[in-house]
Coordinates of C-alpha atoms in Angstrom, one line a residue:
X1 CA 6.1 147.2 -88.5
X2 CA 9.8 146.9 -89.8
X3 CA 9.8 143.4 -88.4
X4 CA 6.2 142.6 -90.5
X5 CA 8.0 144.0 -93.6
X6 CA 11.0 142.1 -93.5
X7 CA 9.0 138.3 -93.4
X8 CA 5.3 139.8 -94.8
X9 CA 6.9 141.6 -98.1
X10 CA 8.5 139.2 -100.8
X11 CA 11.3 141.3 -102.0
X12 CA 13.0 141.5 -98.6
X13 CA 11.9 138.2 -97.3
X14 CA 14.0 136.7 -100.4
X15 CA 16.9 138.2 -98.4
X16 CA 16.3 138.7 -94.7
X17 CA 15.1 134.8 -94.8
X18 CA 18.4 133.7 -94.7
X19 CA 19.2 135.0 -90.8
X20 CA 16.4 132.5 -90.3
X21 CA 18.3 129.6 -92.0
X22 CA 20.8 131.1 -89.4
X23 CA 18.6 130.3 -86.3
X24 CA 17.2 127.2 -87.6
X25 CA 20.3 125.6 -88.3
X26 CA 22.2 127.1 -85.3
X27 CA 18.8 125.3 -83.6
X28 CA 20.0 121.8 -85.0
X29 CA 23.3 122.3 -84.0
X30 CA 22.4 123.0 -80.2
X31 CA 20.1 120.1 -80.1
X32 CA 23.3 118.1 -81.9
X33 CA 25.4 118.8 -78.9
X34 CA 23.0 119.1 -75.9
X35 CA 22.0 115.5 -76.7
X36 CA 25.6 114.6 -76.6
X37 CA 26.3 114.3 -80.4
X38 CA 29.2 115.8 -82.1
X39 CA 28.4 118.3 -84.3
X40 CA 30.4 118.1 -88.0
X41 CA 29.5 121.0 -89.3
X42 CA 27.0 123.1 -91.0
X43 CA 26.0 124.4 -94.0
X44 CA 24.0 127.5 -95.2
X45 CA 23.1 128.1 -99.1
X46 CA 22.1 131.1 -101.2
X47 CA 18.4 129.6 -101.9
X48 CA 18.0 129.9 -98.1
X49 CA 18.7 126.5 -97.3
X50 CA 20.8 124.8 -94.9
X51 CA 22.3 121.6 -93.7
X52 CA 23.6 120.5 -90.4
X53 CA 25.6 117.4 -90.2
X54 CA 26.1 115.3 -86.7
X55 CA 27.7 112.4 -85.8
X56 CA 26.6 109.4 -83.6
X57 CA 23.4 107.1 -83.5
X58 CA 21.3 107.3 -86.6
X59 CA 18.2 106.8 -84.3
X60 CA 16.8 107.4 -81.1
X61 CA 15.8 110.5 -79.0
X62 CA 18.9 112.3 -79.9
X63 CA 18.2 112.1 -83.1
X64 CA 14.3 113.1 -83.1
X65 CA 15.5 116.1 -80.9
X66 CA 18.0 117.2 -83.1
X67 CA 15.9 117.1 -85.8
X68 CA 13.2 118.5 -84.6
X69 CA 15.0 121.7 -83.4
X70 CA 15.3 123.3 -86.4
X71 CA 11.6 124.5 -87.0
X72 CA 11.0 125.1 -83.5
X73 CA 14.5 127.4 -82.8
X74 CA 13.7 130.3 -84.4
X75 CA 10.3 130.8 -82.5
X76 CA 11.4 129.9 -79.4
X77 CA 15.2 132.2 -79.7
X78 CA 12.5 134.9 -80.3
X79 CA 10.7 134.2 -77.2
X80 CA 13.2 134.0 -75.1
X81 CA 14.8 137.4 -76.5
X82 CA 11.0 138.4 -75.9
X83 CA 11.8 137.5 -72.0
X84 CA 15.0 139.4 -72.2
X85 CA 13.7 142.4 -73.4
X86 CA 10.3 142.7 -71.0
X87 CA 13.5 142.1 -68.4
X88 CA 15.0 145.7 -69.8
X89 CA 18.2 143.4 -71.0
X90 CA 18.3 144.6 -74.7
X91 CA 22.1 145.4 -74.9
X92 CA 22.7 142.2 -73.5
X93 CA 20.0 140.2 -75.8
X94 CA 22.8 141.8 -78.4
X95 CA 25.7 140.9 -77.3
X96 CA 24.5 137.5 -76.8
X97 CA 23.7 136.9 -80.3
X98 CA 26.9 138.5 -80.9
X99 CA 28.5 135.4 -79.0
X100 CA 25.9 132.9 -80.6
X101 CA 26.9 133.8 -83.7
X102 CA 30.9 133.4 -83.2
X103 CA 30.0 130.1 -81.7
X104 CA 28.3 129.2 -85.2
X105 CA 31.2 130.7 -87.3
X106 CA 33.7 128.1 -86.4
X107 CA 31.4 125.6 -87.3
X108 CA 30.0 127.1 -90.7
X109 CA 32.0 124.8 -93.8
X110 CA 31.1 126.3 -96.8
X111 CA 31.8 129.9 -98.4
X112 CA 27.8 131.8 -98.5
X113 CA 28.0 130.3 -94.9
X114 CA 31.1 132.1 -93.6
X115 CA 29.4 135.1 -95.4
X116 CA 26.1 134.8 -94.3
X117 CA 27.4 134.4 -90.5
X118 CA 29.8 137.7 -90.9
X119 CA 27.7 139.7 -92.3
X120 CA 24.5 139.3 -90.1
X121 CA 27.5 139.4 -87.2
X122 CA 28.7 143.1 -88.7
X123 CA 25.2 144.3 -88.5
X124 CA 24.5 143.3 -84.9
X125 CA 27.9 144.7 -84.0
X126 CA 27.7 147.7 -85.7
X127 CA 24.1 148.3 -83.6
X128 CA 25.8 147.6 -80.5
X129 CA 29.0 149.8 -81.0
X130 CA 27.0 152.6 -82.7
X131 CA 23.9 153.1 -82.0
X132 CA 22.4 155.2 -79.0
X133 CA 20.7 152.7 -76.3
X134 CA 17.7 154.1 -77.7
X135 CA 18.7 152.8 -81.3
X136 CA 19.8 149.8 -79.7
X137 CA 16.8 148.9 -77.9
X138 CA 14.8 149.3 -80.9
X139 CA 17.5 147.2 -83.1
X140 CA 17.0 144.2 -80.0
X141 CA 13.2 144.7 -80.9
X142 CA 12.8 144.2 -84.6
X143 CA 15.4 141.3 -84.5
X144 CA 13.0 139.4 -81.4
X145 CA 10.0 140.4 -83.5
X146 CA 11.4 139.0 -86.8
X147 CA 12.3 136.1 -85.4
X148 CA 8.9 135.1 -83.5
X149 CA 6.8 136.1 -86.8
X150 CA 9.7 134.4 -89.1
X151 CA 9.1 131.2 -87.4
X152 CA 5.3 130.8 -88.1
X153 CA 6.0 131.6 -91.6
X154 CA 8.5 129.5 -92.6
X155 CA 6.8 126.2 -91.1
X156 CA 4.0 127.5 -93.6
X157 CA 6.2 127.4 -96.3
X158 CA 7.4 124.2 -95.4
X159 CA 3.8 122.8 -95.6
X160 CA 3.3 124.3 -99.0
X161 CA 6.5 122.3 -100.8
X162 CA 5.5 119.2 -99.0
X163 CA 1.9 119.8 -100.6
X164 CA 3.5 119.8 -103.8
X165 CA 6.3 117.1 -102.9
X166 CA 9.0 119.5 -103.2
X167 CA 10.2 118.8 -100.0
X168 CA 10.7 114.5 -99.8
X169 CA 13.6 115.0 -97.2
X170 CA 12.4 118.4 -95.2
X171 CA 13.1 117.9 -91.1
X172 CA 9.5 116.7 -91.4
X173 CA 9.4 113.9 -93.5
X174 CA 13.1 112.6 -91.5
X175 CA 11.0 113.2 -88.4
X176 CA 8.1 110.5 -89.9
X177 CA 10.8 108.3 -91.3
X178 CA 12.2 107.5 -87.4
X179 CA 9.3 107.9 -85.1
X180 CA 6.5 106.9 -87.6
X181 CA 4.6 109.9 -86.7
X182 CA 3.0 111.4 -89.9
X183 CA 5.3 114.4 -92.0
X184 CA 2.2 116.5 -91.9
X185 CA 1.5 115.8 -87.3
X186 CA 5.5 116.9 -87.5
X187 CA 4.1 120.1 -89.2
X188 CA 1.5 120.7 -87.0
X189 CA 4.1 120.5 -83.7
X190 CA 6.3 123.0 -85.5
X191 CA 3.3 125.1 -86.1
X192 CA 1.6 125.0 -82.7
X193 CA 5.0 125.7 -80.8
X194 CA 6.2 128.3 -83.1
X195 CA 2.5 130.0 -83.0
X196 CA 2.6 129.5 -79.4
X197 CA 6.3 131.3 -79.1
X198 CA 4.6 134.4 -81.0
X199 CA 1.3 134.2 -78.5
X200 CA 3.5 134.7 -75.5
X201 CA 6.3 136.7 -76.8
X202 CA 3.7 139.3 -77.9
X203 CA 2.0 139.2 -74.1
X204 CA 5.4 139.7 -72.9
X205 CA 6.2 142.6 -75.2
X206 CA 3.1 144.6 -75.4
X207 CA 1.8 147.2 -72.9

């Protein structure tokens, strides 16, 4: 329920949406070096947008991977926090974001960034230092179930600009631009994986 208030209730979406900008461009920056780019930096704003800049071919799979990691990386770091948890590993899920996020400090290059990044880092830490293992396992819960209901909701939202062409250069439309697959199929794949990510997290989760 806490994790349905956070993305379903406008007032607190307007704020906890930026630990999604977190994933999604931590997501790109992965994708950046698992396909053997090298990652320049990234970039996280107050209206809850990011950037993530990488060097090396403009085209090609490593590209389209890359790109296409950003929508899909929050769903699928919530399902496999979901498979972490149903393993009884909650204090570790923690601690793990913990080092994901001091991995995406050194790379953060602008000021709301560093911010952004240390301040969803002192929350996480203070749950694990804190907290009972009780409080902690609950803590590990809301953040999986945040993420795998975030990640649904933001692709929506991404729809709705392009609708209006508010979006022209949203992962999307860069996606169309080097495969020639259609912005709105790009959508869809977000959509289906990220809806899919929620599907099996919640079998995993639930009694």
């Amino acid at each position: 329920m806490v994790a349905l208030l956070l993305v379903g209730y406008p007032a607190l979406w307007r704020y906890s949406r930026n630990a999604v900008t977190i994933a999604h461009e931590g997501a790109h920056g992965l994708a950046a070096l698992a396909t053997g780019r090298r990652l320049a930096g990234i970039r996280l704003h107050s209206d809850t947008s990011g950037l993530t800049v990488s060097a090396g071919r403009p085209t090609g799979p490593g590209m389209v991977l890359t790109g296409a990691a950003g929508y899909t990386g929050p769903g699928l770091f919530g399902l496999g926090a979901a498979a972490l948890l149903a393993a009884g590993y909650a204090v570790g899920l923690l601690w793990l974001l913990l080092g994901l996020l001091a991995l995406l400090l050194v790379q953060i290059r602008n000021w709301f960034g560093l911010w952004s990044v240390l301040v969803t880092g002192a929350v996480v830490f203070a749950a694990t230092w804190w907290l009972p293992a009780a409080g902690q396992s609950a803590f590990a819960h809301v953040v999986t179930w945040f993420l795998l209901l975030a990640a649904p909701t933001t692709v929506v939202e991404l729809q709705r600009k392009r609708r209006r062409r508010a979006a022209p250069d949203s992962d999307a439309d860069q996606l169309a631009r080097l495969t020639g697959v259609p912005g709105v199929l790009w959508v869809g794949f977000f959509l289906t994986v990220d809806v899919g990510a929620l599907a099996l997290g919640t079998w995993w989760l639930l009694p």
